[in-house]
Short mmCIF file of C-alpha atoms in Angstrom, two decimals:
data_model
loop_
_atom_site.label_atom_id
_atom_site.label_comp_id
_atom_site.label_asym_id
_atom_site.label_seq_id
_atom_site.Cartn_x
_atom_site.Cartn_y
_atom_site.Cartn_z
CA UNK Z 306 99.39 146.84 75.55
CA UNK Z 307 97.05 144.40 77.12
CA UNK Z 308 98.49 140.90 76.73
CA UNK Z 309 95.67 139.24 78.54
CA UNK Z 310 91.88 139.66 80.08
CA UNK Z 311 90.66 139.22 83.25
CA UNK Z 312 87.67 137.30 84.61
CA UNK Z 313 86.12 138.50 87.70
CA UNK Z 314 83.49 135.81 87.06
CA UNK Z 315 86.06 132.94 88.29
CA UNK Z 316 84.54 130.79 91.25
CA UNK Z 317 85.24 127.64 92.61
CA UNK Z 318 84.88 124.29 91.25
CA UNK Z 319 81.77 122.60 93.43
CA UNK Z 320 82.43 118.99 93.85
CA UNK Z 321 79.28 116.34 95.06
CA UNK Z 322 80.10 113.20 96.00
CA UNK Z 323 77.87 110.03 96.19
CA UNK Z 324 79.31 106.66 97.94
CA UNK Z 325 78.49 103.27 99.53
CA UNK Z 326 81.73 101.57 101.09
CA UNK Z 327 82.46 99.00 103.35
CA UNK Z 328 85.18 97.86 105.82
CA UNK Z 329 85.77 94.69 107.16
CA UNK Z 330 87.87 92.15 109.50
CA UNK Z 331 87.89 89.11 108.95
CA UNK Z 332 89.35 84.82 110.22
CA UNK Z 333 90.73 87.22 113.72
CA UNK Z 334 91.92 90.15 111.89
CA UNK Z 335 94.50 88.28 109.47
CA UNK Z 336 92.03 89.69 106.55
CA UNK Z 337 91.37 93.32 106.24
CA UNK Z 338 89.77 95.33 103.26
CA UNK Z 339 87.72 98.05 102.19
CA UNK Z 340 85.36 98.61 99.35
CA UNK Z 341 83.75 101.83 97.86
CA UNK Z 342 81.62 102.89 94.73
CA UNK Z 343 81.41 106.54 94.21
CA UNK Z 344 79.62 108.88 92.03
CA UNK Z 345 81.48 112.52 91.72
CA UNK Z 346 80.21 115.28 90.25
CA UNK Z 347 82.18 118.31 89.53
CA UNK Z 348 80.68 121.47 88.15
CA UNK Z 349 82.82 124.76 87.18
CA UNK Z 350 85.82 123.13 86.32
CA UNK Z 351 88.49 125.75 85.05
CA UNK Z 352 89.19 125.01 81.30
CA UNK Z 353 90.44 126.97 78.54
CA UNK Z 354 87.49 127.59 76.24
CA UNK Z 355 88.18 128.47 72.14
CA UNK Z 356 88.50 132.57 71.65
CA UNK Z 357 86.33 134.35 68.73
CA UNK Z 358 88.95 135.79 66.07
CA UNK Z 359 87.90 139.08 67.07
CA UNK Z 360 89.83 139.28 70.50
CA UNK Z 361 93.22 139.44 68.42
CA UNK Z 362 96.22 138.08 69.61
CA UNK Z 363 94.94 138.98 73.32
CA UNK Z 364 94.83 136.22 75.69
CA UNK Z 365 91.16 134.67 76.96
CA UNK Z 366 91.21 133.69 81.08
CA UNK Z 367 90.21 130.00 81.75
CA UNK Z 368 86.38 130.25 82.43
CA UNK Z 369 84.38 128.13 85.15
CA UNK Z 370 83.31 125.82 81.74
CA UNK Z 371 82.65 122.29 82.15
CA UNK Z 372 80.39 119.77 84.10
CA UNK Z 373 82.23 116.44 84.34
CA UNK Z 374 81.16 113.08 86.05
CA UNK Z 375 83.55 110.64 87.43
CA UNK Z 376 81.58 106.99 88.51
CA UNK Z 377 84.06 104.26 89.90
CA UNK Z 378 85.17 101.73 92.50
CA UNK Z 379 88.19 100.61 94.65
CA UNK Z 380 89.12 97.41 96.39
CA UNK Z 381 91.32 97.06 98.96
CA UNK Z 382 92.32 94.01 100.47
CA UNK Z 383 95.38 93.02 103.25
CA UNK Z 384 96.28 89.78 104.33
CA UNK Z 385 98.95 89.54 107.61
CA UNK Z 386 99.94 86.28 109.36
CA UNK Z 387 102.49 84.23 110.98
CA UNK Z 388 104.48 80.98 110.59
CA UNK Z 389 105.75 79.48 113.69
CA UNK Z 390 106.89 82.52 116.05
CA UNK Z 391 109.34 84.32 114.17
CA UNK Z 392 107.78 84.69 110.20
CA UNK Z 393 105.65 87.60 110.11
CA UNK Z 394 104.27 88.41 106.53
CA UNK Z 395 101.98 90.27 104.22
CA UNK Z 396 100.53 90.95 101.38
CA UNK Z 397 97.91 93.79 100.49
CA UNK Z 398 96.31 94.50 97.19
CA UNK Z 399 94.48 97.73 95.74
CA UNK Z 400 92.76 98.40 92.55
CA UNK Z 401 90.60 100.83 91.20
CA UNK Z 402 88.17 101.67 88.25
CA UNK Z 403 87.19 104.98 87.32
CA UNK Z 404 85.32 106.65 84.43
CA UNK Z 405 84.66 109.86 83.73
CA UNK Z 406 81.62 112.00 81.39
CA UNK Z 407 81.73 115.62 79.91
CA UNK Z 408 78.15 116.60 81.53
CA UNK Z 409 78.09 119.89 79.98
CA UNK Z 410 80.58 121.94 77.88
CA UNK Z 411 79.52 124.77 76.26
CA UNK Z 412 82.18 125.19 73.24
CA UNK Z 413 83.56 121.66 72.33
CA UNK Z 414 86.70 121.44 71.69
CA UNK Z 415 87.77 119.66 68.36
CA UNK Z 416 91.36 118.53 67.73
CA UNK Z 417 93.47 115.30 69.08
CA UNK Z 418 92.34 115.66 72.68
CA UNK Z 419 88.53 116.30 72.68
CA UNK Z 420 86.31 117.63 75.06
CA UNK Z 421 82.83 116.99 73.78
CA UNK Z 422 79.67 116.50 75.68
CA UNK Z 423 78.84 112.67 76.43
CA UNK Z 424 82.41 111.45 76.01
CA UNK Z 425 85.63 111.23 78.24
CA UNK Z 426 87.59 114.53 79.47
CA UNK Z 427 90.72 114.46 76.50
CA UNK Z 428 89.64 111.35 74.59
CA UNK Z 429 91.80 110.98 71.78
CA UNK Z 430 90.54 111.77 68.39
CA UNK Z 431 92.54 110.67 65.58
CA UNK Z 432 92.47 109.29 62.25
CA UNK Z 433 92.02 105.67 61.56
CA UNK Z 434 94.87 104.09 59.26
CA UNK Z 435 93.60 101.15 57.02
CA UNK Z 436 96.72 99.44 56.04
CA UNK Z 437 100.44 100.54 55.08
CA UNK Z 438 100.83 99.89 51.09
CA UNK Z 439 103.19 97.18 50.60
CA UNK Z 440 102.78 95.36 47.80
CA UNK Z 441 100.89 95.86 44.19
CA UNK Z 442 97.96 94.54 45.38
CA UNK Z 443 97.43 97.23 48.10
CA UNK Z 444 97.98 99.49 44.97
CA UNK Z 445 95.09 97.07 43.35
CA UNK Z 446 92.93 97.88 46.59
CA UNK Z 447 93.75 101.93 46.18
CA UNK Z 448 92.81 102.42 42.75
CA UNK Z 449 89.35 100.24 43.62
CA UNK Z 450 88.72 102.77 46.44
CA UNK Z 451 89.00 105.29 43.83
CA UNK Z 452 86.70 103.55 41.27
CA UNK Z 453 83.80 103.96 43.74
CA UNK Z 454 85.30 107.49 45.49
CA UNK Z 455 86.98 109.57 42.86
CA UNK Z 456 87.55 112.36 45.15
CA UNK Z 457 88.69 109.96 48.20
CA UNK Z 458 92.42 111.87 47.57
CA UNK Z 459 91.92 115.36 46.58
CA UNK Z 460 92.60 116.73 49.57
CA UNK Z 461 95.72 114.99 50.57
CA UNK Z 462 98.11 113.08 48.20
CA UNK Z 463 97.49 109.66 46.74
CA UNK Z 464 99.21 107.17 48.84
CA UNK Z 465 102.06 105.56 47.21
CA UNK Z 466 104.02 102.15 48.16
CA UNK Z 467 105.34 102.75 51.93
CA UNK Z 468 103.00 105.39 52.28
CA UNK Z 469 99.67 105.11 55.04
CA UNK Z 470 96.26 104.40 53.80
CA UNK Z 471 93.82 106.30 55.81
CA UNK Z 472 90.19 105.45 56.35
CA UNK Z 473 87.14 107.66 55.36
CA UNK Z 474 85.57 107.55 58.62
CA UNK Z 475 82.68 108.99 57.97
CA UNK Z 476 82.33 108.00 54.29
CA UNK Z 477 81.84 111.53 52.59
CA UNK Z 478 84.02 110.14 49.69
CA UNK Z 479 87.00 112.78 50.90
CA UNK Z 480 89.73 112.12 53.38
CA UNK Z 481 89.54 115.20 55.75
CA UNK Z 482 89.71 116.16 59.04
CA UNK Z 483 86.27 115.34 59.40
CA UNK Z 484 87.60 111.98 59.36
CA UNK Z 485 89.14 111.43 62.83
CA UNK Z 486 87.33 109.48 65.24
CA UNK Z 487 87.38 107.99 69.15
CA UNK Z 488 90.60 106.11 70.27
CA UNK Z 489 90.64 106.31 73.73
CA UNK Z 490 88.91 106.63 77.06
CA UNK Z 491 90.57 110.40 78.09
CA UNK Z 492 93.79 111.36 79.35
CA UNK Z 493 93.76 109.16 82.49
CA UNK Z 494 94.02 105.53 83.11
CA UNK Z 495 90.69 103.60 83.56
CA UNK Z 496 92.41 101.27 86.09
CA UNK Z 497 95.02 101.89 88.62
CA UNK Z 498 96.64 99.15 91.15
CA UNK Z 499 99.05 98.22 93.75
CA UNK Z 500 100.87 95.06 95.29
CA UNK Z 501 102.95 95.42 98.47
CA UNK Z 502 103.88 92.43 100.38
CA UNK Z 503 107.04 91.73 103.17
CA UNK Z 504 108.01 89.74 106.04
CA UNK Z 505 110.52 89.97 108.93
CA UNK Z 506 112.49 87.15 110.37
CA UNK Z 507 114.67 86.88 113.16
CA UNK Z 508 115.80 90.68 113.04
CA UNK Z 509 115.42 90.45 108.78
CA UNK Z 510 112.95 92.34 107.15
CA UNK Z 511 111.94 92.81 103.27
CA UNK Z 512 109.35 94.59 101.60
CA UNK Z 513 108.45 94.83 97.93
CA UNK Z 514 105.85 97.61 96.41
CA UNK Z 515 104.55 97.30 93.04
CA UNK Z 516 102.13 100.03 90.94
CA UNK Z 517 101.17 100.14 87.68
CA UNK Z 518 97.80 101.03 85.21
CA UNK Z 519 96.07 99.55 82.62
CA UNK Z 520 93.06 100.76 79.68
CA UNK Z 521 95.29 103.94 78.95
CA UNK Z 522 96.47 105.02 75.52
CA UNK Z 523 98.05 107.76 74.04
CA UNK Z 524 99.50 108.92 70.62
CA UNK Z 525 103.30 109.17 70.27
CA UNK Z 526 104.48 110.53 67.32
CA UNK Z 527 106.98 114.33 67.82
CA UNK Z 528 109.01 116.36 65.84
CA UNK Z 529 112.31 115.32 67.75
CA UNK Z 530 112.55 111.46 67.97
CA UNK Z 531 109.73 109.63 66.65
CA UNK Z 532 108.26 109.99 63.45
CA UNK Z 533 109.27 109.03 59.61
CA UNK Z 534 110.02 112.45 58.43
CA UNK Z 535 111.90 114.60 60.79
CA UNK Z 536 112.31 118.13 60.05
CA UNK Z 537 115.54 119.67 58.33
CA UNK Z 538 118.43 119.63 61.06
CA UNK Z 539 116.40 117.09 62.92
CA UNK Z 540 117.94 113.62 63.53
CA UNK Z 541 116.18 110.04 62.22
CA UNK Z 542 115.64 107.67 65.05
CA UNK Z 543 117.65 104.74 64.41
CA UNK Z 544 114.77 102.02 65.74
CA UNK Z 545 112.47 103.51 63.16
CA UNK Z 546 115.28 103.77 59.77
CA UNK Z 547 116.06 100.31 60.63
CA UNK Z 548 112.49 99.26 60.48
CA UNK Z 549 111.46 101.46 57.49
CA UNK Z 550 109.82 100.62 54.83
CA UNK Z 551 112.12 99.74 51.94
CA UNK Z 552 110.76 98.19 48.39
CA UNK Z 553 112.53 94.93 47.71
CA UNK Z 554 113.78 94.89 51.28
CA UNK Z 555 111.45 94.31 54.42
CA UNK Z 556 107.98 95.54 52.19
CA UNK Z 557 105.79 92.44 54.01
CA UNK Z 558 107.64 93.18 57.63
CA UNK Z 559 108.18 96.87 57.84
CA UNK Z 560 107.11 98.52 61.31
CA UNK Z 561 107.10 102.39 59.60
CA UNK Z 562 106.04 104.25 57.03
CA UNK Z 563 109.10 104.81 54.30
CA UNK Z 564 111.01 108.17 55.66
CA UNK Z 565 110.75 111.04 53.52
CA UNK Z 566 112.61 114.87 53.58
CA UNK Z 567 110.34 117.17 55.58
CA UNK Z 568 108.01 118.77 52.83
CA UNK Z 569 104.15 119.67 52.68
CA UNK Z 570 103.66 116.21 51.37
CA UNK Z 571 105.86 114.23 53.85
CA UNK Z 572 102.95 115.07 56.11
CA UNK Z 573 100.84 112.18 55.12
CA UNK Z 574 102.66 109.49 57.11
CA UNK Z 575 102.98 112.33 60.16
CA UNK Z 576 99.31 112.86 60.63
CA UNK Z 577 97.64 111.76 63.81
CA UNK Z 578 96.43 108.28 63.56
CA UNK Z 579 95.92 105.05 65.61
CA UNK Z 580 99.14 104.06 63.60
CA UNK Z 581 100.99 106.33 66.37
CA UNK Z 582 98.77 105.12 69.26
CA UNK Z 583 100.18 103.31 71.91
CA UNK Z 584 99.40 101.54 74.94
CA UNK Z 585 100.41 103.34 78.35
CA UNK Z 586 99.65 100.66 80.31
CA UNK Z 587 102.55 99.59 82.84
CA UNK Z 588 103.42 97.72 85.68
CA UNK Z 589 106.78 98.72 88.02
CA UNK Z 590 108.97 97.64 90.91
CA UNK Z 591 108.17 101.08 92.96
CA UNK Z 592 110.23 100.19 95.55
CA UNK Z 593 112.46 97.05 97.16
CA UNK Z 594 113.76 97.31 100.66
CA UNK Z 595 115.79 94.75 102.45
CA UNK Z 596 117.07 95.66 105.92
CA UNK Z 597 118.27 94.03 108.89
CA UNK Z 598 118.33 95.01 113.03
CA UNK Z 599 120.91 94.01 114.99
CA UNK Z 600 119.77 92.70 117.77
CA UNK Z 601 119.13 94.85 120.91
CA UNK Z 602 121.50 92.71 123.52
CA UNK Z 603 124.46 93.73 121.37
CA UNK Z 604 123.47 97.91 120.80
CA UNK Z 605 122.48 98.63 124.51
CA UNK Z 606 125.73 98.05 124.99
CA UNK Z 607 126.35 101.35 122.81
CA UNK Z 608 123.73 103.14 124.71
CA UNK Z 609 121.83 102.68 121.09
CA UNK Z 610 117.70 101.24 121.59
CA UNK Z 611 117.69 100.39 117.92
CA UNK Z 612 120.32 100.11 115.08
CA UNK Z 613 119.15 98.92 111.69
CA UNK Z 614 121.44 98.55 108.23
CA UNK Z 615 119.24 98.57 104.95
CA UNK Z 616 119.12 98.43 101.30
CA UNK Z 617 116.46 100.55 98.85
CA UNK Z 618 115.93 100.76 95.48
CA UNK Z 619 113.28 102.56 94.25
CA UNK Z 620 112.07 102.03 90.41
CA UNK Z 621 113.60 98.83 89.81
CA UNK Z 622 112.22 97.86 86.83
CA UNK Z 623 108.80 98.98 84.39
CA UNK Z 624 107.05 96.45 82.15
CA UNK Z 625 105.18 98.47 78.91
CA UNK Z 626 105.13 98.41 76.12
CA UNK Z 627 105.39 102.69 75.26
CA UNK Z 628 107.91 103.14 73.11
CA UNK Z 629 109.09 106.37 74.67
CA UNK Z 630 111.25 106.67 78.21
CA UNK Z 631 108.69 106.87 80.75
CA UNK Z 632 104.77 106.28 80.55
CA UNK Z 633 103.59 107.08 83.28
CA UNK Z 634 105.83 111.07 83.30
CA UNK Z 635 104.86 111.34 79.22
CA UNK Z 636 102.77 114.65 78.41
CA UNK Z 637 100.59 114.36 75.80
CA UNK Z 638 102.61 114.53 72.42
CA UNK Z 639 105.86 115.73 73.54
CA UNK Z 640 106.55 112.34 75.58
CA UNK Z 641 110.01 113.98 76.23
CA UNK Z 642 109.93 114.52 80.21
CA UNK Z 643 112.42 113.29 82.12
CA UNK Z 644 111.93 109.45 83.32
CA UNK Z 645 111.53 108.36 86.73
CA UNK Z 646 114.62 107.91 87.94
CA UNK Z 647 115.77 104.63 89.50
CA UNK Z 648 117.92 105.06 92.71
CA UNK Z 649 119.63 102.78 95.09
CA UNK Z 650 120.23 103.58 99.11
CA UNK Z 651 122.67 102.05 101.30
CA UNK Z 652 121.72 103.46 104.89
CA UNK Z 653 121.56 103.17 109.00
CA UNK Z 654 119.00 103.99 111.16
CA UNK Z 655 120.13 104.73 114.63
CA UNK Z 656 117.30 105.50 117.87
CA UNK Z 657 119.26 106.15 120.63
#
């Protein structure tokens, strides 16, 4: 049987770029930088497109679909110099902005990743949560909403204490799927960055490289580890029982939705909403080095040129505040890649 269809159409993606940059040296070469806007325009990018219900369960090829515009800038800047004759140091800087635009998109894709003409590749669509029901006034506030929008709940259940209120986006009286809207600027960070600096010292050496984003969020909410309900057989985070709603108990602090046994209607604190969104935003230790070179009088004696001992560690530390193990390895709503793993190096380098 055919499992798939192929498309003989399939060309490649034509990319024009647009830029302005600049390079400079400057007080005798102790400052050095660079600085570029662009203006990228990619057309026939290879995307999955929706399938009519009429090609069955057989597979559709990813077409040449979409027309997307990335606009941005980057900075670079390096500073080296010198104290007295034997402290050499450094410190560079990078940081860039980028933004990108569906141009064109023939079929647009609706779901929690968008791809819609006029917006950002992937922006997150999602529903907007109005408050978690606490106390018997929030129950006041429901029953008012339903005063003026009798219908606001007969589509999902009525929220009850513990329980998330969602917002009628686009105030049609029902609470739909027509009611997600725009949390995010795509599935890429607006801003990226880097710090590196070092020096070296009478045969001592040290370097430090930092990375991290910023203007990036994503929804984190799975069937294994991190959400109120968890399917039968499934376990209950700990972090979120512990800060569960519970009448009588922690109703004014609670950081969840009260857990309840996987059912049709346990959905309604699972659904996608910017209750779930998170900030992937981070800032990390890439890499430490501390070395030292013993000095060439004592290894020409060994018929060695150069002999240096060092230390490494690479992903020292990450500052974020994603709740999951690694932001910047997380894919989309699984979030359950492996992290980046931090690793320390003890070595010699010999040049004979």
């Amino acid at each position: 049987s055919i499992n798939s269809i192929s498309n003989r159409s399939i060309t490649w993606e034509i990319t024009t770029v647009t830029n302005l940059g600049l390079d400079f040296n400057l007080m005798h070469n102790r400052l050095t930088g660079s600085a570029e806007v662009y203006n990228k325009l990619t057309d026939g990018i290879l995307l999955s497109i929706p399938a009519s219900l009429t090609n069955g369960n057989v597979g559709i090829p990813s077409q040449n679909a979409a027309v997307v515009r990335n606009r941005g800038a980057e900075l670079q800047l390096r500073w080296n110099d010198h104290i007295g004759t034997d402290f050499n140091y450094y410190v560079s800087a990078n940081a860039a902005y980028n933004q990108n635009r569906v141009v064109d998109y023939a079929v647009p894709v609706v779901g929690t990743y968008n791809i819609e003409e006029g917006q950002p590749l992937y922006y997150l669509n999602v529903f907007e949560v109005d408050r978690m029901i606490r106390t018997d006034a929030d129950v006041a506030y429901v029953d008012q909403l339903l005063q003026s929008k009798p219908n606001l709940f007969s589509s999902w259940a009525r929220p009850q204490k513990g329980d998330l209120l969602y917002v009628d986006a686009n105030n049609d009286g029902v609470l739909n799927a027509n009611d997600r809207t725009k949390h995010s600027n795509g599935n890429a960070p607006s801003w990226t960055y880097g710090i590196s600096l070092g020096f070296d010292w009478k045969g001592f050496d040290f370097s430090m490289m930092f990375n991290g984003v910023a203007d990036w969020k994503d929804i984190y909410m799975d069937n294994l580890v991190w959400n109120p309900s968890p399917r039968y057989g499934y376990s209950l985070n700990k972090y979120i029982k512990d800060n569960a709603y519970q009448e009588g108990v922690n109703e004014l602090t609670a950081k969840f939705p009260r857990p309840l046994l996987y059912t049709a209607d346990a959905t309604r604190n699972r659904r996608l909403s910017d209750f779930w969104v998170y900030d992937r935003a981070y800032f990390r230790l890439r890499n430490v080095q501390l070395g030292y070179t013993i000095p060439s009088a004592i290894t020409r004696k060994a018929a060695i040129s150069n002999l240096r001992i060092f230390c490494s560690v690479d992903n020292a530390f990450t500052i974020t505040n994603w709740p999951s193990f690694d932001p910047e390895v997380a894919r989309s709503r699984a979030n359950m890649n492996a992290p980046v793993t931090r690793m320390t190096t003890f070595g010699i380098n010999i040049t004979l």
